[in-house]
Amino acid sequence: MTDNATTASEGTVLDEFGVAHTKLSGVDADLWNEDQAPTTRETRTWDWKAIAALWVGMVVCVPTYLLASYLIGAGMSWGEAVSTILLANIIVLIPMVLVGHAGAKYGIPFPVLLRASFGPVGAKIPAVARGVVACGWFGIQTWVGGSAIYVILNTLTGGALAADPLPILGINLAQFVCFLVFWAIHIYFIRNGTESIRWLETYAAPFLLLMGLALLAWAYFKAGGFGEMLSTPSQFDKGQPKEGQFWSVFWPSLTGMIGYWATLALNIPDFTRYAKSQKDQFVGQAVGLPIPMALFAFIASAVTSATVVIFGEAIWDPIALTEKMGGFTIIIALFALIVATLTTNLAANVVAPAHGFSNLAPSAINLRKGGYITAGIGLVMFPWILVNHIVGWLIAYSALLGPIAGVMLADYYLLRKQNLKVEDLFRHNGIYSGSNGWNWAGILALIIGILPNLPGFLNAVGVTDSVSPFFATIYTYAWFVGLFVAGAAYLLLSMGKKKA
């Protein structure tokens, strides 16, 4: 329990940000703090527009901009790339909404929901697994934003900041300072909590959409059209270099695109716990995720196509593009990029690990301290080096996150029929306690769900030199395989257990 929390009214308690939560009786102190307690009806103020704005703020970022480039580089036409991204996000929207239901209904965050299927102790494993992935992304996005600040300052000073890399760090002093400045901006919002993030996302969303469309208009008029890339046929078409190979590229690409937001499909209750209603969380996500993702992928494809005409080469990196644009335009474009990176990072890569680390020791670590831990880990991961290994992450961690989602969905919808006894989620001797805090059905199902993808994963990260065609094929569908195998295993292992 945090020291500065005070009772707001009978039956409620305030967290360190002054947000009211339901005060529960008979809970164990080491499993509870004010941040993890259910939100009250009065606290649930996010309508569908706020949730849609949250998603727009997360979608518009550099990694999303680059997704289409990976697919086009693999041989897809721009239409195939955008369609693949759209389909992937329609698919991932399903677990988003399903898992989000529990947050909207009970007002609980992701780590607390995990306790129903993994036990209060066992839940720490998937919560931290999700958190560590987010710490990596936090560092990478902070590096991207810091790079944009560096480019602005270096441009304004006529290149005066350019210098040789420092020993150990591998980047120059100005780059490192700009990274720290952008990192410090995150600390401000971490200190002020989820409502400050909601405020930022709400006001940033229309600005980011406007900037995206402005970039599209600039490319169109500057190039006199979008150039040759949008008329270039797919390399999988008849007579093209990769004729007949479309599906062998499509399926791993689809899995990778699903893996991009598979993280949020797990911890979406961290946000839907503030939703006014189930309708608001459903409509907000349906409006805010698939369509903006596809739109942004199209903007990336069209603008990059235009750069071939304007600059004589395809420029996918938006930071490199803004450097080429020159003039005052570079300041506006990079400011938009900084805002986009900040909104994505705070929502997608701070809230989840903050809750996850808080769940390790709720009586000692509140949400704010969990956020500080996240920022600290992201700082020491040397993200400017980590970013070079980002491509292989998408399928790799979907192999882990799919099984977690499968266990959660099987537990909440099929085993418990959406009925949870919230107080027992905060008790060592409650109905979810399992064996000394471990629900071995959930833990074993998680392992079983990971195992089919393990050979492909080890091969993908270079631990093994080869993998059999059977396991290579399975790994192509890593997220789907993990989800369904783990979900089925959990139901079989849970047969005969008492339901909530």
Coordinates of C-alpha atoms in Angstrom, one line a residue:
M1 CA 0.0 0.0 0.0
T2 CA 1.4 3.4 -0.8
D3 CA 2.1 5.8 2.1
N4 CA 0.4 8.8 0.6
A5 CA -2.9 7.1 -0.4
T6 CA -5.9 8.3 1.6
T7 CA -9.5 7.2 1.7
A8 CA -11.5 9.3 -0.7
S9 CA -14.9 8.2 0.6
E10 CA -16.4 5.2 2.2
G11 CA -15.6 2.2 0.1
T12 CA -13.0 3.9 -2.1
V13 CA -9.3 4.7 -1.8
L14 CA -7.1 7.1 -3.8
D15 CA -3.9 6.0 -5.5
E16 CA -0.7 8.1 -5.7
F17 CA -2.2 10.1 -8.7
G18 CA -5.4 10.9 -6.8
V19 CA -7.5 8.4 -8.8
A20 CA -10.2 6.6 -6.9
H21 CA -10.3 2.8 -6.7
T22 CA -12.6 0.4 -4.9
K23 CA -11.5 -0.5 -1.4
L24 CA -11.6 -4.3 -0.9
S25 CA -11.9 -6.1 2.4
G26 CA -10.1 -9.2 3.5
V27 CA -7.3 -8.9 0.9
D28 CA -3.6 -9.7 1.5
A29 CA -1.4 -6.7 1.8
D30 CA 1.4 -8.2 -0.4
L31 CA -1.0 -8.8 -3.2
W32 CA -2.7 -5.4 -3.2
N33 CA -2.1 -1.7 -3.7
E34 CA -4.3 1.1 -4.7
D35 CA -3.2 1.1 -8.3
Q36 CA -4.2 -2.5 -8.8
A37 CA -7.5 -2.3 -7.0
P38 CA -10.6 -2.1 -9.3
T39 CA -11.5 1.3 -10.7
T40 CA -14.7 2.8 -9.5
R41 CA -17.6 3.6 -11.7
E42 CA -16.9 7.3 -11.3
T43 CA -13.3 6.7 -12.4
R44 CA -14.3 5.0 -15.7
T45 CA -14.5 8.2 -17.8
W46 CA -12.9 7.0 -21.1
D47 CA -15.5 7.0 -23.9
W48 CA -15.0 5.4 -27.3
K49 CA -13.4 8.6 -28.7
A50 CA -10.8 8.6 -25.9
I51 CA -9.9 4.9 -26.6
A52 CA -9.8 5.5 -30.3
A53 CA -7.5 8.5 -29.7
L54 CA -5.3 6.2 -27.5
W55 CA -4.9 3.8 -30.5
V56 CA -4.2 6.6 -33.0
G57 CA -1.5 7.9 -30.7
M58 CA 0.0 4.4 -30.5
V59 CA -0.3 3.6 -34.2
V60 CA 1.4 6.7 -35.5
C61 CA 5.1 6.0 -34.9
V62 CA 8.3 5.2 -36.7
P63 CA 8.2 1.3 -36.4
T64 CA 4.6 1.3 -37.8
Y65 CA 5.8 3.5 -40.7
L66 CA 8.4 1.0 -41.4
L67 CA 6.2 -2.1 -41.4
A68 CA 5.1 -1.7 -45.0
S69 CA 8.7 -1.4 -46.1
Y70 CA 9.5 -4.9 -44.7
L71 CA 6.6 -6.3 -46.7
I72 CA 7.4 -4.5 -49.9
G73 CA 11.0 -5.5 -49.5
A74 CA 9.9 -9.1 -49.3
G75 CA 8.2 -8.7 -52.7
M76 CA 4.7 -7.5 -52.0
S77 CA 3.0 -4.7 -53.9
W78 CA 1.9 -1.7 -51.9
G79 CA -1.7 -3.0 -52.0
E80 CA -0.7 -6.5 -50.8
A81 CA 1.4 -4.9 -48.0
V82 CA -1.4 -2.6 -46.8
S83 CA -4.0 -5.4 -47.1
T84 CA -1.8 -7.8 -45.0
I85 CA -1.4 -5.1 -42.3
L86 CA -5.1 -4.4 -42.3
L87 CA -6.0 -8.1 -42.0
A88 CA -3.5 -8.7 -39.2
N89 CA -5.0 -5.9 -37.2
I90 CA -8.5 -7.1 -37.8
I91 CA -7.4 -10.5 -36.4
V92 CA -5.5 -9.1 -33.4
L93 CA -8.6 -6.8 -32.7
I94 CA -10.5 -10.0 -31.7
P95 CA -8.4 -10.9 -28.7
M96 CA -8.0 -7.1 -27.9
V97 CA -11.7 -6.8 -27.5
L98 CA -12.2 -10.1 -25.8
V99 CA -9.4 -9.6 -23.2
G100 CA -10.4 -5.9 -22.8
H101 CA -13.9 -7.1 -21.7
A102 CA -12.5 -8.1 -18.3
G103 CA -10.9 -4.8 -17.8
A104 CA -14.1 -2.9 -18.6
K105 CA -16.3 -5.3 -16.5
Y106 CA -14.2 -5.6 -13.4
G107 CA -11.9 -2.5 -13.5
I108 CA -8.7 -4.6 -13.0
P109 CA -5.4 -4.4 -14.7
F110 CA -3.6 -7.1 -16.7
P111 CA -1.4 -8.6 -13.9
V112 CA -4.5 -9.0 -11.6
L113 CA -6.5 -10.7 -14.4
L114 CA -3.6 -13.1 -14.9
R115 CA -4.0 -14.4 -11.3
A116 CA -7.3 -16.1 -12.3
S117 CA -5.5 -18.4 -14.7
F118 CA -1.9 -18.6 -13.3
G119 CA -2.4 -18.0 -9.6
P120 CA -1.3 -14.9 -7.6
V121 CA 2.4 -16.1 -7.6
G122 CA 2.4 -17.8 -11.1
A123 CA 0.9 -14.6 -12.7
K124 CA 4.2 -12.8 -12.1
I125 CA 5.9 -14.9 -14.8
P126 CA 3.7 -13.8 -17.8
A127 CA 3.4 -10.3 -16.4
V128 CA 7.1 -9.8 -16.3
A129 CA 7.6 -11.5 -19.7
R130 CA 5.3 -8.9 -21.2
G131 CA 7.0 -6.2 -19.2
V132 CA 10.5 -7.0 -20.4
V133 CA 9.5 -6.9 -24.0
A134 CA 7.9 -3.5 -23.4
C135 CA 11.2 -2.3 -21.8
G136 CA 13.0 -3.1 -25.0
W137 CA 10.5 -1.3 -27.1
F138 CA 10.5 1.6 -24.7
G139 CA 14.3 2.0 -25.1
I140 CA 14.0 1.8 -28.9
Q141 CA 11.2 4.3 -29.2
T142 CA 13.1 6.7 -26.8
W143 CA 16.1 6.4 -29.0
V144 CA 14.0 7.2 -32.1
G145 CA 12.6 10.3 -30.4
G146 CA 16.0 11.4 -29.2
S147 CA 17.4 11.0 -32.7
A148 CA 14.7 13.3 -34.0
I149 CA 15.7 15.9 -31.4
Y150 CA 19.4 15.5 -32.4
V151 CA 18.6 16.0 -36.1
I152 CA 16.6 19.2 -35.3
L153 CA 19.4 20.7 -33.2
N154 CA 22.1 19.6 -35.6
T155 CA 20.3 21.2 -38.5
L156 CA 19.7 24.4 -36.7
T157 CA 23.4 24.6 -35.7
G158 CA 24.7 23.8 -39.2
G159 CA 26.0 20.4 -38.3
A160 CA 27.9 21.5 -35.2
L161 CA 26.8 18.6 -33.1
A162 CA 28.3 15.9 -35.4
A163 CA 31.2 14.2 -33.7
D164 CA 33.0 10.8 -33.3
P165 CA 31.2 8.1 -31.3
L166 CA 32.1 7.8 -27.6
P167 CA 33.9 4.7 -26.4
I168 CA 31.5 1.9 -25.1
L169 CA 28.4 3.9 -26.0
G170 CA 29.0 3.8 -29.7
I171 CA 27.2 7.2 -30.3
N172 CA 28.4 10.7 -29.9
L173 CA 27.8 12.9 -26.8
A174 CA 25.1 15.1 -28.4
Q175 CA 23.2 12.0 -29.5
F176 CA 23.4 10.6 -26.0
V177 CA 22.3 13.9 -24.4
C178 CA 19.3 14.2 -26.8
F179 CA 18.3 10.6 -25.9
L180 CA 18.5 11.5 -22.2
V181 CA 16.3 14.6 -22.8
F182 CA 13.6 12.6 -24.5
W183 CA 13.9 10.0 -21.8
A184 CA 13.4 12.7 -19.2
I185 CA 10.1 13.9 -20.9
H186 CA 8.8 10.4 -20.3
I187 CA 9.6 10.6 -16.6
Y188 CA 7.3 13.7 -16.4
F189 CA 4.3 11.7 -17.7
I190 CA 5.2 8.6 -15.6
R191 CA 5.2 10.8 -12.5
N192 CA 1.7 12.2 -13.4
G193 CA 0.1 8.9 -14.2
T194 CA -2.5 7.4 -16.6
E195 CA -4.7 10.4 -16.8
S196 CA -1.9 12.6 -18.1
I197 CA -1.3 10.0 -20.8
R198 CA -5.0 10.0 -21.7
W199 CA -4.8 13.8 -22.0
L200 CA -1.8 13.7 -24.2
E201 CA -3.3 11.0 -26.5
T202 CA -6.6 12.9 -26.8
Y203 CA -5.0 16.1 -28.0
A204 CA -2.2 14.5 -30.0
A205 CA -4.4 12.1 -32.1
P206 CA -6.0 14.7 -34.4
F207 CA -2.6 16.5 -34.8
L208 CA -0.9 13.3 -35.8
L209 CA -3.5 12.4 -38.3
L210 CA -3.3 15.9 -39.8
M211 CA 0.5 15.7 -40.0
G212 CA 0.2 12.3 -41.7
L213 CA -2.1 13.6 -44.3
A214 CA 0.0 16.8 -44.7
L215 CA 3.0 14.5 -45.4
L216 CA 1.0 12.6 -48.0
A217 CA -0.1 15.9 -49.7
W218 CA 3.5 17.2 -49.7
A219 CA 4.8 14.0 -51.4
Y220 CA 2.0 14.0 -54.0
F221 CA 2.5 17.6 -55.1
K222 CA 6.2 17.5 -54.9
A223 CA 6.5 14.4 -57.0
G224 CA 3.6 15.3 -59.3
G225 CA 1.9 12.0 -58.2
F226 CA 3.1 9.1 -56.1
G227 CA 5.7 7.8 -58.5
E228 CA 6.4 4.4 -59.8
M229 CA 6.3 2.3 -56.7
L230 CA 2.5 2.3 -56.4
S231 CA 2.3 1.0 -60.0
T232 CA 5.0 -1.6 -59.5
P233 CA 3.5 -5.1 -59.7
S234 CA 3.9 -7.7 -57.0
Q235 CA 7.0 -9.8 -57.4
F236 CA 4.8 -12.8 -56.9
D237 CA 2.7 -12.1 -60.0
K238 CA 3.1 -14.3 -63.1
G239 CA 6.4 -13.6 -64.9
Q240 CA 7.9 -11.8 -61.9
P241 CA 11.0 -13.0 -59.9
K242 CA 9.1 -14.6 -57.1
E243 CA 6.2 -16.0 -59.1
G244 CA 4.0 -18.4 -57.1
Q245 CA 5.8 -17.8 -53.8
F246 CA 3.2 -15.4 -52.3
W247 CA 1.8 -17.6 -49.6
S248 CA 5.2 -18.6 -48.3
V249 CA 5.9 -15.0 -47.6
F250 CA 2.3 -14.0 -46.6
W251 CA 1.9 -16.3 -43.6
P252 CA 5.0 -15.4 -41.7
S253 CA 4.4 -11.7 -42.6
L254 CA 0.9 -11.9 -41.3
T255 CA 2.1 -13.6 -38.1
G256 CA 4.8 -10.9 -37.7
M257 CA 2.2 -8.1 -38.2
I258 CA -0.1 -9.7 -35.6
G259 CA 2.9 -10.0 -33.3
Y260 CA 3.4 -6.2 -33.5
W261 CA 0.3 -5.5 -31.3
A262 CA 0.1 -8.9 -29.7
T263 CA 1.7 -7.3 -26.6
L264 CA -1.3 -4.9 -26.2
A265 CA -3.7 -7.7 -26.8
L266 CA -2.6 -9.0 -23.4
N267 CA -2.5 -5.9 -21.3
I268 CA -5.3 -4.0 -22.9
P269 CA -7.3 -4.3 -19.5
D270 CA -4.8 -1.7 -18.2
F271 CA -6.7 0.8 -20.4
T272 CA -10.2 -0.7 -20.7
R273 CA -10.5 -0.6 -16.9
Y274 CA -11.2 3.1 -17.4
A275 CA -13.8 2.6 -20.2
K276 CA -17.3 3.9 -19.6
S277 CA -18.9 0.7 -21.0
Q278 CA -18.2 -2.4 -23.0
K279 CA -19.6 -0.6 -26.1
D280 CA -17.0 2.2 -25.6
Q281 CA -14.1 -0.2 -25.4
F282 CA -15.3 -2.2 -28.4
V283 CA -16.1 0.8 -30.7
G284 CA -13.0 2.7 -29.6
Q285 CA -10.7 -0.2 -30.5
A286 CA -12.5 -1.1 -33.7
V287 CA -12.3 2.5 -34.9
G288 CA -8.8 3.3 -33.5
L289 CA -6.7 0.2 -34.5
P290 CA -7.3 -1.5 -37.9
I291 CA -8.1 1.5 -40.1
P292 CA -5.4 3.9 -38.8
M293 CA -2.8 1.1 -39.1
A294 CA -3.8 0.5 -42.8
L295 CA -4.0 4.2 -43.5
F296 CA -0.5 4.9 -42.0
A297 CA 0.9 1.9 -43.9
F298 CA -0.5 3.5 -47.1
I299 CA 0.9 6.9 -46.3
A300 CA 4.3 5.2 -45.7
S301 CA 4.1 3.4 -49.0
A302 CA 2.9 6.4 -51.0
V303 CA 5.4 8.9 -49.5
T304 CA 8.3 6.4 -50.0
S305 CA 7.2 5.9 -53.6
A306 CA 7.2 9.6 -54.1
T307 CA 10.8 9.9 -52.7
V308 CA 12.0 7.8 -55.7
V309 CA 10.9 10.6 -58.0
I310 CA 11.9 13.5 -55.7
F311 CA 15.2 12.3 -54.5
G312 CA 16.1 9.5 -56.8
E313 CA 16.0 6.8 -54.1
A314 CA 13.4 5.1 -51.9
I315 CA 13.6 6.6 -48.4
W316 CA 11.7 4.6 -45.8
D317 CA 13.2 6.1 -42.6
P318 CA 11.1 9.2 -41.8
I319 CA 14.0 10.8 -39.9
A320 CA 16.2 10.5 -42.9
L321 CA 13.4 11.8 -45.1
T322 CA 12.9 14.9 -42.9
E323 CA 16.7 15.6 -43.2
K324 CA 16.3 15.5 -47.0
M325 CA 13.2 17.8 -47.0
G326 CA 15.2 20.8 -45.6
G327 CA 14.0 24.2 -44.6
F328 CA 11.6 24.9 -41.8
T329 CA 9.6 21.8 -42.9
I330 CA 12.2 19.7 -41.1
I331 CA 11.3 21.3 -37.7
I332 CA 7.6 20.7 -38.2
A333 CA 8.0 17.2 -39.4
L334 CA 10.4 16.1 -36.6
F335 CA 8.3 17.8 -34.0
A336 CA 5.4 15.7 -35.2
L337 CA 7.6 12.6 -35.1
I338 CA 8.6 13.4 -31.5
V339 CA 5.0 13.7 -30.4
A340 CA 4.1 10.5 -32.3
T341 CA 6.9 8.6 -30.6
L342 CA 6.1 9.9 -27.1
T343 CA 2.4 9.0 -27.4
T344 CA 3.2 5.5 -28.6
N345 CA 5.9 4.9 -26.0
L346 CA 3.9 6.0 -23.0
A347 CA 0.8 4.0 -23.8
A348 CA 2.3 0.9 -25.3
N349 CA 5.6 0.5 -23.5
V350 CA 5.3 2.1 -20.0
V351 CA 1.9 1.2 -18.6
A352 CA 2.2 -2.6 -19.0
P353 CA 5.7 -3.1 -17.5
A354 CA 4.8 -0.5 -14.7
H355 CA 1.9 -2.7 -13.7
G356 CA 4.0 -5.9 -14.2
F357 CA 6.8 -4.7 -11.9
S358 CA 4.3 -3.4 -9.4
N359 CA 2.7 -6.9 -9.4
L360 CA 6.1 -8.4 -8.2
A361 CA 5.7 -6.6 -4.9
P362 CA 2.5 -4.6 -4.7
S363 CA 3.1 -3.5 -1.1
A364 CA 6.4 -1.9 -2.1
I365 CA 6.1 -0.9 -5.7
N366 CA 3.3 1.3 -6.9
L367 CA 2.5 2.2 -10.5
R368 CA 4.8 5.2 -10.5
K369 CA 7.7 3.3 -9.1
G370 CA 7.0 0.5 -11.7
G371 CA 7.2 3.2 -14.4
Y372 CA 10.6 4.4 -13.1
I373 CA 11.9 0.9 -13.2
T374 CA 10.7 0.5 -16.8
A375 CA 12.5 3.7 -17.8
G376 CA 15.6 2.6 -16.0
I377 CA 15.8 -0.7 -17.8
G378 CA 15.1 0.9 -21.1
L379 CA 18.0 3.3 -20.5
V380 CA 20.6 0.6 -19.8
M381 CA 19.6 -1.7 -22.7
F382 CA 21.6 0.4 -25.2
P383 CA 18.6 0.7 -27.5
W384 CA 20.6 2.2 -30.3
I385 CA 22.2 -1.2 -30.6
L386 CA 19.0 -3.2 -29.9
V387 CA 17.2 -1.4 -32.7
N388 CA 19.3 -3.3 -35.3
H389 CA 17.7 -6.6 -34.2
I390 CA 14.1 -5.4 -34.2
V391 CA 12.9 -7.3 -37.2
G392 CA 13.3 -10.8 -35.7
W393 CA 11.4 -9.8 -32.6
L394 CA 7.9 -9.7 -34.2
I395 CA 7.5 -13.4 -34.8
A396 CA 9.8 -14.4 -31.9
Y397 CA 7.9 -12.8 -29.1
S398 CA 4.5 -13.6 -30.7
A399 CA 5.5 -17.3 -30.1
L400 CA 5.5 -16.4 -26.3
L401 CA 2.6 -14.0 -26.2
G402 CA 0.1 -16.2 -28.2
P403 CA 0.1 -18.9 -25.5
I404 CA -0.4 -16.4 -22.7
A405 CA -3.4 -15.0 -24.6
G406 CA -4.7 -18.5 -25.2
V407 CA -4.6 -19.4 -21.5
M408 CA -6.3 -16.1 -20.5
L409 CA -9.1 -16.4 -23.0
A410 CA -9.8 -20.1 -22.3
D411 CA -9.9 -19.3 -18.6
Y412 CA -12.1 -16.2 -18.8
Y413 CA -14.6 -17.2 -21.4
L414 CA -14.7 -21.0 -21.4
L415 CA -13.9 -22.0 -17.9
R416 CA -15.3 -19.1 -15.8
K417 CA -17.9 -17.8 -18.3
Q418 CA -16.8 -14.2 -17.6
N419 CA -17.5 -14.5 -13.9
L420 CA -14.7 -13.5 -11.5
K421 CA -14.7 -13.1 -7.7
V422 CA -12.5 -10.0 -7.6
E423 CA -11.7 -10.1 -3.9
D424 CA -10.2 -13.6 -4.3
L425 CA -7.7 -12.3 -6.9
F426 CA -6.0 -10.4 -4.0
R427 CA -6.0 -13.4 -1.6
H428 CA -3.4 -16.1 -1.0
N429 CA -6.1 -18.5 0.2
G430 CA -8.8 -17.5 -2.4
I431 CA -10.3 -19.7 -5.1
Y432 CA -7.5 -18.7 -7.5
S433 CA -4.6 -19.6 -5.2
G434 CA -4.0 -23.0 -6.7
S435 CA -1.0 -24.7 -5.0
N436 CA 0.8 -22.2 -2.9
G437 CA -0.1 -19.4 -5.3
W438 CA 0.6 -21.4 -8.5
N439 CA -2.1 -22.5 -10.9
W440 CA -0.1 -25.3 -12.5
A441 CA -2.7 -25.8 -15.2
G442 CA -1.9 -22.3 -16.5
I443 CA 1.9 -22.7 -16.1
L444 CA 2.0 -26.1 -17.8
A445 CA -0.4 -24.9 -20.6
L446 CA 1.9 -21.9 -21.2
I447 CA 4.9 -24.3 -21.5
I448 CA 2.9 -26.7 -23.8
G449 CA 1.9 -23.7 -26.0
I450 CA 5.5 -22.5 -26.3
L451 CA 7.0 -25.9 -27.1
P452 CA 5.8 -26.4 -30.7
N453 CA 7.4 -23.0 -31.6
L454 CA 10.6 -23.5 -29.7
P455 CA 12.7 -25.2 -32.5
G456 CA 11.7 -22.5 -34.9
F457 CA 12.5 -19.8 -32.3
L458 CA 15.9 -21.2 -31.6
N459 CA 16.7 -21.3 -35.3
A460 CA 15.4 -17.7 -35.8
V461 CA 17.7 -16.3 -33.1
G462 CA 20.7 -18.3 -34.3
V463 CA 21.0 -20.8 -31.5
T464 CA 20.6 -23.7 -34.0
D465 CA 21.8 -23.8 -37.6
S466 CA 18.7 -25.5 -39.0
V467 CA 15.2 -26.7 -38.2
S468 CA 13.0 -29.4 -39.7
P469 CA 10.5 -28.3 -42.3
F470 CA 7.7 -29.4 -40.0
F471 CA 8.8 -27.0 -37.1
A472 CA 9.7 -24.3 -39.6
T473 CA 6.1 -24.4 -40.9
I474 CA 4.7 -24.3 -37.4
Y475 CA 6.8 -21.3 -36.5
T476 CA 5.4 -19.5 -39.5
Y477 CA 2.0 -19.5 -37.6
A478 CA 3.7 -19.0 -34.2
W479 CA 1.0 -16.8 -32.6
F480 CA -1.9 -18.9 -33.8
V481 CA -0.3 -22.2 -32.9
G482 CA 0.6 -20.9 -29.4
L483 CA -2.8 -19.4 -28.7
F484 CA -4.8 -22.5 -29.7
V485 CA -2.5 -25.1 -28.3
A486 CA -2.1 -23.4 -24.9
G487 CA -5.9 -22.6 -24.7
A488 CA -6.8 -26.3 -25.4
A489 CA -4.1 -27.6 -23.0
Y490 CA -5.4 -25.3 -20.2
L491 CA -9.0 -26.5 -20.6
L492 CA -7.8 -30.1 -20.5
L493 CA -5.6 -29.5 -17.4
S494 CA -8.4 -27.6 -15.7
M495 CA -11.1 -30.3 -16.1
G496 CA -12.9 -30.9 -12.9
K497 CA -11.6 -27.7 -11.2
K498 CA -14.0 -25.5 -9.3
K499 CA -15.1 -22.5 -11.3
A500 CA -15.4 -19.0 -9.9

